[in-house]
Coordinates of C-alpha atoms (C1' of nucleotides) in Angstrom, one line a residue:
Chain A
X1 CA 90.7 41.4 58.3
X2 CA 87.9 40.0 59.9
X3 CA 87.9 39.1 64.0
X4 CA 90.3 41.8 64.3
X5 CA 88.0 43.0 67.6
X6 CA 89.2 42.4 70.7
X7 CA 86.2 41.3 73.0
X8 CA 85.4 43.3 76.0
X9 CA 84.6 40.0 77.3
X10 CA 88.4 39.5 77.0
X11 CA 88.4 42.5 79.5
X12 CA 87.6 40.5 81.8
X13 CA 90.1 38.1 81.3
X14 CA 92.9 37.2 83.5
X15 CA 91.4 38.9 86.6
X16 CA 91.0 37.2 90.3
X17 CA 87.8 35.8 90.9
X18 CA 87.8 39.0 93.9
X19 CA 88.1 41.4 90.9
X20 CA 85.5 39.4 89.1
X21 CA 83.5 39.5 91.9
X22 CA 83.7 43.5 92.2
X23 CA 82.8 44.0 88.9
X24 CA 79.7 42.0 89.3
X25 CA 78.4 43.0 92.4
X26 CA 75.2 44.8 91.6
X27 CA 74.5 43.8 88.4
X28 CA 71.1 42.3 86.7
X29 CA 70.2 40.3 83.8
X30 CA 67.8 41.5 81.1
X31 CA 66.4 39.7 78.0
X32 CA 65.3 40.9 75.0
X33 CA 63.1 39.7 71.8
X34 CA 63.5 41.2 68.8
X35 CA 62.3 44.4 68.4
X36 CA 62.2 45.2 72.1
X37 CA 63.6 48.7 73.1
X38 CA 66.1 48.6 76.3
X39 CA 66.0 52.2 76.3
X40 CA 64.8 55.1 74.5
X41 CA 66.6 58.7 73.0
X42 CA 66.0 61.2 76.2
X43 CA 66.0 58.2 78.9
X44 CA 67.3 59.3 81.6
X45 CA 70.6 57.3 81.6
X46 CA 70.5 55.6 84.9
X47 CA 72.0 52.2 83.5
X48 CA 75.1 50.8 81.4
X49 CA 75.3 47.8 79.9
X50 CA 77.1 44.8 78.6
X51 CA 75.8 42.5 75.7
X52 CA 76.0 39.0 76.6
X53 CA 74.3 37.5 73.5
X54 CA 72.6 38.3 70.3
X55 CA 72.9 41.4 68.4
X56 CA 71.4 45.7 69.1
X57 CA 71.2 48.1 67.2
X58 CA 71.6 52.0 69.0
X59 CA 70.0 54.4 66.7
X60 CA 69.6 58.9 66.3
X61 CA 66.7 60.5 65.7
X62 CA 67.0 63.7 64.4
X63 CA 64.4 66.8 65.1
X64 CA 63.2 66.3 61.8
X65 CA 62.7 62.5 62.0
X66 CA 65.6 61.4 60.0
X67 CA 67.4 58.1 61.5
X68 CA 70.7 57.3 61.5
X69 CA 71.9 53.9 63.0
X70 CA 75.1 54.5 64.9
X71 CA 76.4 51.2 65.4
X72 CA 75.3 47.4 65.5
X73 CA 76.0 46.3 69.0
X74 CA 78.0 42.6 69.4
X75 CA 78.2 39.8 71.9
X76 CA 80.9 41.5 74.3
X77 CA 80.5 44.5 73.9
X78 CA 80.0 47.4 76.6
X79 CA 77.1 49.7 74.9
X80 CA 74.7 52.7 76.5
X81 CA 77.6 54.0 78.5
X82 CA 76.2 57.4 78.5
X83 CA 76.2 57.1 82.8
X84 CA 80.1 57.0 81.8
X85 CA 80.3 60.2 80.6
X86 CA 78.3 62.1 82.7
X87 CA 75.3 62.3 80.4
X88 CA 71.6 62.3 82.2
X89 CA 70.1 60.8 78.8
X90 CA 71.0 58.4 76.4
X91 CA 71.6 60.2 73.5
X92 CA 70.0 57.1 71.5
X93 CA 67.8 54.2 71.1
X94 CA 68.6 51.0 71.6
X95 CA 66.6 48.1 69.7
X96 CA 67.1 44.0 69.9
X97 CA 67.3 42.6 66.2
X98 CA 67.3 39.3 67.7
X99 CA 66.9 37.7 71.2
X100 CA 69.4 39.4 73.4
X101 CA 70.6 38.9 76.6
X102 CA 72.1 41.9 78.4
X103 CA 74.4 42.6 81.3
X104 CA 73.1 45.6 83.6
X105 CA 74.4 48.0 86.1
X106 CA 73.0 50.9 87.8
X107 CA 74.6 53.8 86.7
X108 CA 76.4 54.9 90.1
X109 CA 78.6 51.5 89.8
X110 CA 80.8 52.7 86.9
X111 CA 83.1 54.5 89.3
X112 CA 83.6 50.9 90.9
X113 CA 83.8 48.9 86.9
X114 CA 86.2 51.2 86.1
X115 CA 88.7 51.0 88.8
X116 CA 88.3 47.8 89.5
X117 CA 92.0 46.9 88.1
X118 CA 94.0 48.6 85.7
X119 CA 93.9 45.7 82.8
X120 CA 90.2 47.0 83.0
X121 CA 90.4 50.4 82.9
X122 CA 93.1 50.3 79.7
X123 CA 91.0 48.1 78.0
X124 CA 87.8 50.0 79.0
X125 CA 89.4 53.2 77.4
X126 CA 91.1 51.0 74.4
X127 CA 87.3 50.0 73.4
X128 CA 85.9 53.2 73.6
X129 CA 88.9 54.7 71.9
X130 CA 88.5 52.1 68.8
X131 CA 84.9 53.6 68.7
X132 CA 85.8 57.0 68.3
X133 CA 88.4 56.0 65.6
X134 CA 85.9 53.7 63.8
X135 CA 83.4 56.8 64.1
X136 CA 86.2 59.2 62.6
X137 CA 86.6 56.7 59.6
X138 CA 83.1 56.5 58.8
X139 CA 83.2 60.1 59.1
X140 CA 85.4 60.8 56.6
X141 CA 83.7 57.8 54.3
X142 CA 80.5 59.6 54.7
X143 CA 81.5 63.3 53.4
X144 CA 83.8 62.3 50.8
X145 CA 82.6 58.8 49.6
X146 CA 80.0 58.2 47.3
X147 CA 77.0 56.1 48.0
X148 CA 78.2 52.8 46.5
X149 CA 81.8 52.9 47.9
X150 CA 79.9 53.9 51.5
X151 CA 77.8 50.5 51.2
X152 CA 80.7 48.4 50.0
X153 CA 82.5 49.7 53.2
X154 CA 79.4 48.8 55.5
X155 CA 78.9 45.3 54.3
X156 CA 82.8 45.0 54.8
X157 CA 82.9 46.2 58.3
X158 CA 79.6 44.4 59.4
X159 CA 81.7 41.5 58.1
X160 CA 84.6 41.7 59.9
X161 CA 82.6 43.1 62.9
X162 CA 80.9 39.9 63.3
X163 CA 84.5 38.1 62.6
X164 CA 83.4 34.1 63.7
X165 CA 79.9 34.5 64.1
X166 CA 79.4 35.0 60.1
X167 CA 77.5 32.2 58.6
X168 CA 79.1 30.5 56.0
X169 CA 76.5 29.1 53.5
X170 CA 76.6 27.5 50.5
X171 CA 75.8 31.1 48.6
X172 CA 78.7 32.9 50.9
X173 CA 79.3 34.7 53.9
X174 CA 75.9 36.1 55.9
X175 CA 75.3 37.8 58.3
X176 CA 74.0 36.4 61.5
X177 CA 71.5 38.9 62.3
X178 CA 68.7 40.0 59.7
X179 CA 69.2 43.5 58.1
X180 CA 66.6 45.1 55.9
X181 CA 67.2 47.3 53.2
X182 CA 66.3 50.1 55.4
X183 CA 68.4 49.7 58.0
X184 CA 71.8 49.5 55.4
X185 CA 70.4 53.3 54.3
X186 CA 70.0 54.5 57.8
X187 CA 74.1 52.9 58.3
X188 CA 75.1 54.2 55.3
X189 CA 73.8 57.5 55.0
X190 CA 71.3 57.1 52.2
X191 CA 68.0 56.5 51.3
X192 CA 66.1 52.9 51.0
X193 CA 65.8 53.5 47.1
X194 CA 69.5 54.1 46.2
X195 CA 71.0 51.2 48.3
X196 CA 68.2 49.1 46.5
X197 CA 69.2 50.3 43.3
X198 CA 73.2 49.5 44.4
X199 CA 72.3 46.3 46.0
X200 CA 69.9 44.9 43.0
X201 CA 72.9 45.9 41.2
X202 CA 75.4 44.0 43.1
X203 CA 73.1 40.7 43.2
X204 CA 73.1 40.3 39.4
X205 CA 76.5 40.9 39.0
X206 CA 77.0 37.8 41.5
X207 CA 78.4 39.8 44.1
X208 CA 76.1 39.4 46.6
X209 CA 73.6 36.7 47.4
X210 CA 70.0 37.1 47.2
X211 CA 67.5 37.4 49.7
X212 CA 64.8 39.6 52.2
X213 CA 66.5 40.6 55.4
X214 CA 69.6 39.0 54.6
X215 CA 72.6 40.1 53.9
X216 CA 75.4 37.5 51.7
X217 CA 78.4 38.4 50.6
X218 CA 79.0 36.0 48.0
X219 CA 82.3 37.6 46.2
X220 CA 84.6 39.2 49.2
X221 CA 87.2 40.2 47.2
X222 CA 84.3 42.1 44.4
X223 CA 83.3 43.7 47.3
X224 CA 86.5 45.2 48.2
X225 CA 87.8 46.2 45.0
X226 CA 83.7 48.3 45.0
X227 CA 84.9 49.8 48.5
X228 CA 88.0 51.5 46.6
X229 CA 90.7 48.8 48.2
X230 CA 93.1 48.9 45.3
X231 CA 91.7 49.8 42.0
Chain B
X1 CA 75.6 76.4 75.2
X2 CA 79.1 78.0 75.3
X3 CA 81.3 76.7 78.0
X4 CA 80.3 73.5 78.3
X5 CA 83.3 71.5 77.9
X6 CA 85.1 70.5 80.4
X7 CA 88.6 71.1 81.0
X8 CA 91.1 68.2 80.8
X9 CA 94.0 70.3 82.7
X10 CA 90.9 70.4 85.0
X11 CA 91.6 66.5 85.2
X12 CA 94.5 67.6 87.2
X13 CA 92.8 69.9 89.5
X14 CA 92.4 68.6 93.3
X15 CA 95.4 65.8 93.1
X16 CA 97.9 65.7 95.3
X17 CA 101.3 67.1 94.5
X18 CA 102.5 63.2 94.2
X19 CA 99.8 62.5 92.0
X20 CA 101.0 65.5 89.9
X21 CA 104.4 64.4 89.8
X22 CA 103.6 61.3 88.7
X23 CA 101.6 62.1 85.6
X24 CA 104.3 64.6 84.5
X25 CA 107.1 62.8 85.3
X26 CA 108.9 62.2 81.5
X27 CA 107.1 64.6 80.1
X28 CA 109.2 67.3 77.8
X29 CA 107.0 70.2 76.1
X30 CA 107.1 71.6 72.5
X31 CA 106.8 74.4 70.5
X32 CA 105.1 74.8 67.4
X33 CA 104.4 78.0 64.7
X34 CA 101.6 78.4 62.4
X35 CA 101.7 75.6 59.6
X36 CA 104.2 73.2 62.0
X37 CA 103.1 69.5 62.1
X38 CA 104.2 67.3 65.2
X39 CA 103.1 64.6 63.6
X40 CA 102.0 63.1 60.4
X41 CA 99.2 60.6 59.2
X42 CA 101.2 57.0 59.1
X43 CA 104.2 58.3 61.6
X44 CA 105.0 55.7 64.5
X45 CA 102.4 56.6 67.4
X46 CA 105.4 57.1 70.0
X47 CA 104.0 60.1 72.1
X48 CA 101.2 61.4 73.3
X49 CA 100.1 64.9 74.0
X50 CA 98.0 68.1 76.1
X51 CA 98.0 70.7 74.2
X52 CA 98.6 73.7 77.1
X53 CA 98.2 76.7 74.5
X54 CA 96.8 77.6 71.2
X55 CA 94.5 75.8 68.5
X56 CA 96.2 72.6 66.4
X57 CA 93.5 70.7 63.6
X58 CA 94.0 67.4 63.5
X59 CA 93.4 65.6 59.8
X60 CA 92.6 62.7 57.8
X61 CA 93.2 62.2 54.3
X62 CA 91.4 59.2 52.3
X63 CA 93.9 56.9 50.0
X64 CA 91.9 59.1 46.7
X65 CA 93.5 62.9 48.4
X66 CA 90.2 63.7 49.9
X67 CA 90.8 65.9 53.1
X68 CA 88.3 65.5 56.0
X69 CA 89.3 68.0 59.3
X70 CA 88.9 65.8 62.1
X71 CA 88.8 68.2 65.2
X72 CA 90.1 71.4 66.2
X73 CA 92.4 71.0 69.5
X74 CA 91.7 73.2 72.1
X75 CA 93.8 74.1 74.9
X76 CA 93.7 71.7 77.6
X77 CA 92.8 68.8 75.5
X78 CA 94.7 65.5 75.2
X79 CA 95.2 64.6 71.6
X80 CA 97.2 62.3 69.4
X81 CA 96.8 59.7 72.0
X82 CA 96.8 56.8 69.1
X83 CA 99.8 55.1 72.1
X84 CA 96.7 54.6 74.0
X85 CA 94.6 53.0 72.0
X86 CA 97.0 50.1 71.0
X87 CA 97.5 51.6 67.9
X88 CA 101.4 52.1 66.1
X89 CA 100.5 55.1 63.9
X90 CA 98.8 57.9 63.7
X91 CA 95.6 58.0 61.8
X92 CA 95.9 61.5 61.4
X93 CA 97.7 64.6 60.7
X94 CA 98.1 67.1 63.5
X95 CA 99.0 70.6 62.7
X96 CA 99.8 73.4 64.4
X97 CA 96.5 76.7 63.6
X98 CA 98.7 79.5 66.1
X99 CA 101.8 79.4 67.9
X100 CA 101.0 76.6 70.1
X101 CA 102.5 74.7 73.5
X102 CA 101.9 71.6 73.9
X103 CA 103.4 69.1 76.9
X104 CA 104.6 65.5 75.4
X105 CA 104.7 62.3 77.1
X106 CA 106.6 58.8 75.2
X107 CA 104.2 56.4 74.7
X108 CA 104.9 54.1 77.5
X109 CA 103.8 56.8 79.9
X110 CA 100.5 56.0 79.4
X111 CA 99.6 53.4 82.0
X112 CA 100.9 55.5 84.4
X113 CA 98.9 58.4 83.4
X114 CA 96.0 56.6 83.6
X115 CA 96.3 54.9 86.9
X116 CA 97.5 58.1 88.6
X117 CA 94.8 58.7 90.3
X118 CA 91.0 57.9 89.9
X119 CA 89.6 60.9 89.1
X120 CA 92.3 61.4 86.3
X121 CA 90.8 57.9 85.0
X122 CA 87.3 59.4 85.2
X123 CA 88.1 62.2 83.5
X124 CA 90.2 60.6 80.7
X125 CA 87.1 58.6 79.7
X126 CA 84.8 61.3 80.4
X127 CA 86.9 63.0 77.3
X128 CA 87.0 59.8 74.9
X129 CA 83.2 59.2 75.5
X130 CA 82.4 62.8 74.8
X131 CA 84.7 62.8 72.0
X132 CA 82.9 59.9 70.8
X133 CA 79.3 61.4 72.0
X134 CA 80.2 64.3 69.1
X135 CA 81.5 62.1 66.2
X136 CA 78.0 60.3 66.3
X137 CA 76.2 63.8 66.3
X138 CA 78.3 64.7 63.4
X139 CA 77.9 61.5 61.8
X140 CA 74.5 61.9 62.0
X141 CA 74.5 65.8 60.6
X142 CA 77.0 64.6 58.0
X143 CA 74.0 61.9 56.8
X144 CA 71.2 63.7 57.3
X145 CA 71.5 67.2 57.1
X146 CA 72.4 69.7 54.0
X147 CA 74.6 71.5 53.2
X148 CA 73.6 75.2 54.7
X149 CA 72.6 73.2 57.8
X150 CA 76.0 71.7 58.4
X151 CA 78.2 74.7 58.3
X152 CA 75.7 76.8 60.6
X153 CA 75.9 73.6 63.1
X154 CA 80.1 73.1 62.5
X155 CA 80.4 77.2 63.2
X156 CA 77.8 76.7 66.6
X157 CA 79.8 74.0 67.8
X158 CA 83.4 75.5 67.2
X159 CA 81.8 78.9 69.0
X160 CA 80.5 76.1 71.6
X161 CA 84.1 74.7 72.0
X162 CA 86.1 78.2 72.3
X163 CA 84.2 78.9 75.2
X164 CA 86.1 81.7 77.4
X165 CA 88.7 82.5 74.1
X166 CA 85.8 83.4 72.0
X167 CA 86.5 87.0 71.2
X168 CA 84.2 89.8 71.9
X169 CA 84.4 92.5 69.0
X170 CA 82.1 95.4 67.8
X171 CA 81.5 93.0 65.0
X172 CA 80.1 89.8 66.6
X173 CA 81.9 87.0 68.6
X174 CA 85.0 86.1 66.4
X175 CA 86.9 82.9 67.3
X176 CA 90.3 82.9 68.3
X177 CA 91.9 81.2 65.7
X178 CA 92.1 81.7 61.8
X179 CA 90.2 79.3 59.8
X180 CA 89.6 79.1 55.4
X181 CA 87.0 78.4 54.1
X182 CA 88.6 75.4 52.9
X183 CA 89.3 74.7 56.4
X184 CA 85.5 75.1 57.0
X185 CA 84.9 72.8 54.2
X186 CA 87.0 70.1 55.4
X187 CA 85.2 70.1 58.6
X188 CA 81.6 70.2 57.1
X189 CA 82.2 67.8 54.1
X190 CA 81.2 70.5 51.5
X191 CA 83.4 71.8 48.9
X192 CA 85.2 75.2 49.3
X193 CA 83.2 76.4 46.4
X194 CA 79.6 75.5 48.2
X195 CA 81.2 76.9 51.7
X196 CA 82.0 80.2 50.2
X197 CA 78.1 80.2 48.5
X198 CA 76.8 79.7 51.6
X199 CA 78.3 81.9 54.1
X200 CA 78.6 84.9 51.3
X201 CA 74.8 84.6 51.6
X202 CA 74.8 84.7 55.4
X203 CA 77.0 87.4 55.3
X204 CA 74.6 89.7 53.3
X205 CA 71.8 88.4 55.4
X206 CA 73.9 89.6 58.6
X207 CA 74.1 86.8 60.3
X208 CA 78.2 86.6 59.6
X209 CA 81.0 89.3 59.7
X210 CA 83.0 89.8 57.1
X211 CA 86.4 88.5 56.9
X212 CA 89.3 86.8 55.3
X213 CA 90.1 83.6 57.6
X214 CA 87.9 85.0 59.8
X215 CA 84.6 83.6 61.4
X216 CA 83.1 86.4 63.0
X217 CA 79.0 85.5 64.0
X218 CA 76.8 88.8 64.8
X219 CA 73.5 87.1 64.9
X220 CA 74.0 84.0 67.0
X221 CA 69.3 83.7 67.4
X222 CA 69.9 83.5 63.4
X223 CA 72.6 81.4 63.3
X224 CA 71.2 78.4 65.7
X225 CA 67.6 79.4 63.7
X226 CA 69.6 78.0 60.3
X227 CA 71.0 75.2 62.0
X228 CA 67.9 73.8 62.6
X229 CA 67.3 74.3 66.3
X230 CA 62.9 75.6 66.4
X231 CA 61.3 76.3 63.1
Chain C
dC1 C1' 104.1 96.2 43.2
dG2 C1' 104.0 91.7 41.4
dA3 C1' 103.3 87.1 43.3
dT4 C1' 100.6 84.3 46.0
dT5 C1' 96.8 83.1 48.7
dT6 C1' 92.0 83.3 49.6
dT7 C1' 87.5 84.2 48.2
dT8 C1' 83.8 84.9 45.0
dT9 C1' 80.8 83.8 41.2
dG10 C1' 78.7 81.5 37.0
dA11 C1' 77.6 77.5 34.2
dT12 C1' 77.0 72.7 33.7
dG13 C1' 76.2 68.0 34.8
dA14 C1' 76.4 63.9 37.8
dG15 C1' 74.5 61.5 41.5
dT16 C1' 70.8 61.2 44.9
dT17 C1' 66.6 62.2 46.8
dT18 C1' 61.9 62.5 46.3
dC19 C1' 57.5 61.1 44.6
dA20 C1' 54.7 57.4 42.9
dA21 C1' 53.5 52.8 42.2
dA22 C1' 54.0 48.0 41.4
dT23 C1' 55.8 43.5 42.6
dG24 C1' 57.3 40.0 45.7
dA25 C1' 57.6 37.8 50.2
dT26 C1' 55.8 36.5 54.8
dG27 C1' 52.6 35.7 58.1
dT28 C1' 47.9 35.3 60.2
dG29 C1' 43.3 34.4 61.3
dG30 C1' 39.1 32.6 59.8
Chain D
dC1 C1' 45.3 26.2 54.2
dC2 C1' 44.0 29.8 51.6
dA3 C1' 42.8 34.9 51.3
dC4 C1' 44.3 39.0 52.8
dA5 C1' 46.9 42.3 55.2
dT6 C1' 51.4 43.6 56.0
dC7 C1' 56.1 44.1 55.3
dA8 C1' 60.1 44.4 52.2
dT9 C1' 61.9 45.3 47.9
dT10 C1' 62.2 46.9 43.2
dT11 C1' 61.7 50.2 39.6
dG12 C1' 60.7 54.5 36.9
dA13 C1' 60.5 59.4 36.2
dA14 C1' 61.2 64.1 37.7
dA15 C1' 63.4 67.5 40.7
dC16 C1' 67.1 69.2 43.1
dT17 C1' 71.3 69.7 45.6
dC18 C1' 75.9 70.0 45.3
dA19 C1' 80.4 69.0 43.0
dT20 C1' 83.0 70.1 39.2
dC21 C1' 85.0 73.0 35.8
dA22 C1' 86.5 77.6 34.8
dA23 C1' 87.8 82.1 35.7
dA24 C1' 88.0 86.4 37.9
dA25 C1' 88.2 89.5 41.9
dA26 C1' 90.0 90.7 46.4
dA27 C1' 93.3 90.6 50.1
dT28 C1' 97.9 89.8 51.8
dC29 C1' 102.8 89.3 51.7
dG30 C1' 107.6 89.7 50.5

DNA sequence: CGATTTTTTGATGAGTTTCAAATGATGTGG
DNA sequence: CCACATCATTTGAAACTCATCAAAAAATCG
């Protein structure tokens, strides 16, 4: 189960250095620290990016204030594509949780990424396409799922998200980017006290470790069997 | 607000008659009636599809029998394209809504598609990333919003969608297919029984028609007012 | 017209949010 | 390097939304 992403990295892959070259051309480096915004909901989307190192986390405000975090972005991975789609804003924000170092391109060089050579394209579409399944899953997690099982599922895809870069410790598996209690509700769709509550839970019964901004996974298979597998 | 989808069939607007050929070459079409499925949750992903008339929903249903509607397929959409996304089944259901017509292409057609021409490629990822754009947004309603509020934004956004084929009666603006409200509460993660509640109320308010597998909405101000947009 | 499908409505209770407050960690500046 | 402010987490109690259970009414179809 776990490392079964492909890297968009891997995109890359396999092309001549001329193709390389094309996709390139233009682009600029940015780094990050944590907490550092690349770009804000309502930006006017004039740049798409690729994340080099480190980990992001893109996030939805709603009218009322309420935030959801859409997805945790990894090393790899194309992210603020909104250019892509035609959109003048990002429909997000995007945050470093750690030191980052991003790819960037002006917007009007997507045309030119994308048709650079067909492995690209496909695999282009291919990563966007695992998105939108991955969305449609959590979808369905988070209208008929309760608020355990929805956590259990989190901490399991996070896992298997971050595939080799997952710290093995003596207590378990972590993480390799800090997580606050907070930011699990605003993944999973519930409020800071219940995930608490589940979590605090969790830790005495030895399925995860303990600790602040840290998330261990100390008992995989416990964690599974909470997420419904099996049962 | 309404209308503001673009047209895939559009994709094929301004190619070439080579180009054309090309995408349509191996392509057969099929039929389906009311309550037809062309394919099934699990079946081997061997085709792909552009649905050319009628309305299909396309499901999901968790390992417990839980039933989440994933989208409504709209004329001129592609759909069921799981082939193109490396995947070997389905991850959902598709079913026919009307008497549909829908153009089929084997799976191994879809390189081809794709490089046909670059504005198809544009075009084709212009409709995953938008597809993608809207699962966020309904993640995020899903999370964050209740009940009330996520019909009245599911009902704006299927009006949204139908576009042109939204019906004009003495009524309201009725959309063109038939929906339950069990369909309704698939869509908007509620229960049928907390669907019903809800738009029985709006009905009496006026802000709904009437009807039996009908949406009919006669005060559209009221309807985006409940959904959240002002106040 | 009876059978089936769809919708409505009421009563109850479980699960979560909300409100409120305390405790525990971490870091910082004097 | 300690005192203090800040950030993160925990916990309790009350309120509330929505799902569940149960049953009837209304519409449609063969």
């Amino acid at each position: 189960m776990p490392n079964d992403q492909t890297s968009d990295l891997g995109a890359f892959e396999g092309l001549s250095p001329e193709e390389v070259r094309t996709i390139l051309s233009g682009t600029s480096t940015v780094r990050l620290a944590p907490g550092d915004l690349l770009f804000l909901q309502g930006d006017p989307a004039d740049r798409f990016f690729l994340l080099k190192q480190g980990w992001l986390k893109v996030t939805q405000v709603t009218a009322d204030g309420q935030k959801l975090i859409v997805r945790i972005v990894h090393p790899g991975e194309f992210f603020g594509f909104a250019p892509a789609l035609q959109r003048d804003e990002y429909p997000g924000s995007c945050e470093a949780i750690v030191d980052s170092v991003a790819l960037v391109w002006p917007r009007n060089r997507w045309k030119a990424v994308l048709g650079a050579a067909p492995s690209v394209t496909l695999s282009i579409v291919q990563a966007i396409g695992r998105k939108l399944d991955e969305a449609h899953v959590r979808l369905r997690e988070m209208t008929t799922e309760e608020a355990a099982r929805r956590v259990a599922n989190l901490l399991l895809r996070l896992w298997s998200e971050a595939g080799e870069s997952a710290l093995d410790t003596d207590g378990g598996i972590e993480l390799p980017y800090p997580l606050t209690r907070q930011d699990i509700a605003d993944m999973s769709g519930n409020t800071l006290h219940t995930v608490s509550r589940i979590m605090a839970a969790w830790e005495t019964q030895g399925v995860l470790g303990r600790g602040r901004r840290k998330v261990v996974i100390a008992d995989l298979d416990a964690l599974k069997q909470l997420a419904g597998f099996d049962d």
